[in-house]
Short mmCIF file of C-alpha atoms in Angstrom, two decimals:
data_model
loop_
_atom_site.label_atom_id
_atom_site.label_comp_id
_atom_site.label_asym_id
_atom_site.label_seq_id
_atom_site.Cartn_x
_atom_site.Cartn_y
_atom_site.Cartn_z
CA UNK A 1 0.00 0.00 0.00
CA UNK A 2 1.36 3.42 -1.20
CA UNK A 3 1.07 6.42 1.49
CA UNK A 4 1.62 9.36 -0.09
CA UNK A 5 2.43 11.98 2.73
CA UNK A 6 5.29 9.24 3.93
CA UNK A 7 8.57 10.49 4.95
CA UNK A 8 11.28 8.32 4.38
CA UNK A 9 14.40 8.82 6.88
CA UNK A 10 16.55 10.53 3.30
CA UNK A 11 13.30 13.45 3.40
CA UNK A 12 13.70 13.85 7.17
CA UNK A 13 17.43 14.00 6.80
CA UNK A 14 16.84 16.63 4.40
CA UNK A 15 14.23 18.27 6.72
CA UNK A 16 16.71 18.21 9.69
CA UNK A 17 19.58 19.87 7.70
CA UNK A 18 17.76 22.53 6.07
CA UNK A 19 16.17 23.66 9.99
CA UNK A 20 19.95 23.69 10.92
CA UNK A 21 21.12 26.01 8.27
CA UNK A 22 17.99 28.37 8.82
CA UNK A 23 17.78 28.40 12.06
CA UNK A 24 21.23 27.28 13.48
CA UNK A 25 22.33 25.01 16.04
CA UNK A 26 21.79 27.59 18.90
CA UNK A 27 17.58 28.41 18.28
CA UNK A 28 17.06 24.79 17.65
CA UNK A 29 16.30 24.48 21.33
CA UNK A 30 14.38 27.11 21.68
CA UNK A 31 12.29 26.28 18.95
CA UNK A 32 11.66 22.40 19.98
CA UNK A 33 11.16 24.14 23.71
CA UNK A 34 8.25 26.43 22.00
CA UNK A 35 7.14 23.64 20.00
CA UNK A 36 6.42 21.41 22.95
CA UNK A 37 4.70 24.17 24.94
CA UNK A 38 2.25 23.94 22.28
CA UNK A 39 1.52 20.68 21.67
CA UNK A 40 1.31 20.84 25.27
CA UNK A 41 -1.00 23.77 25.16
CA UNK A 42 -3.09 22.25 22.87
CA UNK A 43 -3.42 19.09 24.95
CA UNK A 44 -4.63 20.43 27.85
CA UNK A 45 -7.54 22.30 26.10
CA UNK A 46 -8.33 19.44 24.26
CA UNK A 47 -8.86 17.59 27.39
CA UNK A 48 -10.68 20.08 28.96
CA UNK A 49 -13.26 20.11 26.38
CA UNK A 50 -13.22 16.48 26.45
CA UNK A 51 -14.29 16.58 29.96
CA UNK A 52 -16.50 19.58 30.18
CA UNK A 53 -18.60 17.31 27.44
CA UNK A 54 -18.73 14.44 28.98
CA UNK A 55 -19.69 16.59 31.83
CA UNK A 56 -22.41 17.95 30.19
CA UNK A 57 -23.75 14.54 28.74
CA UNK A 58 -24.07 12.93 31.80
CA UNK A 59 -25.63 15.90 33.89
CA UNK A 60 -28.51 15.42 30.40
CA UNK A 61 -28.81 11.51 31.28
CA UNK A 62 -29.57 12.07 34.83
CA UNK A 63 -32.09 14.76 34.11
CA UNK A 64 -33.40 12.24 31.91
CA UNK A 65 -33.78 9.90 34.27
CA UNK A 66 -34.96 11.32 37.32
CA UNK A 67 -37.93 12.68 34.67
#
């Protein structure tokens, strides 16, 4: 089976290098630092949401219920 948004570990390679020569060895850090704020970020609201629904679902079902 063909995936067409596959990288193979020559395009990451590529990938890698280029980052180094825009960016340089020194903001690499910084960058992955900022990077993983976000993701982490981004977690944590997703979650929240998660929750606040099922929050929200089951305060419905035992409404439903006690009706």
């Amino acid at each position: 089976m063909f995936i067409p948004c596959a990288i193979g570990y020559g395009q990451l390679l590529i990938i890698v290098l280029v980052v180094l020569l825009l960016f340089g060895s020194r903001k690499i850090p910084e960058l992955m630092r900022g990077m993983g704020r976000g993701v982490k970020e981004f977690k944590d609201a997703v979650n929240k949401d998660y929750a606040a629904e099922n929050d929200s679902s089951s305060e419905k079902q035992q409404a439903h219920h006690k009706n």
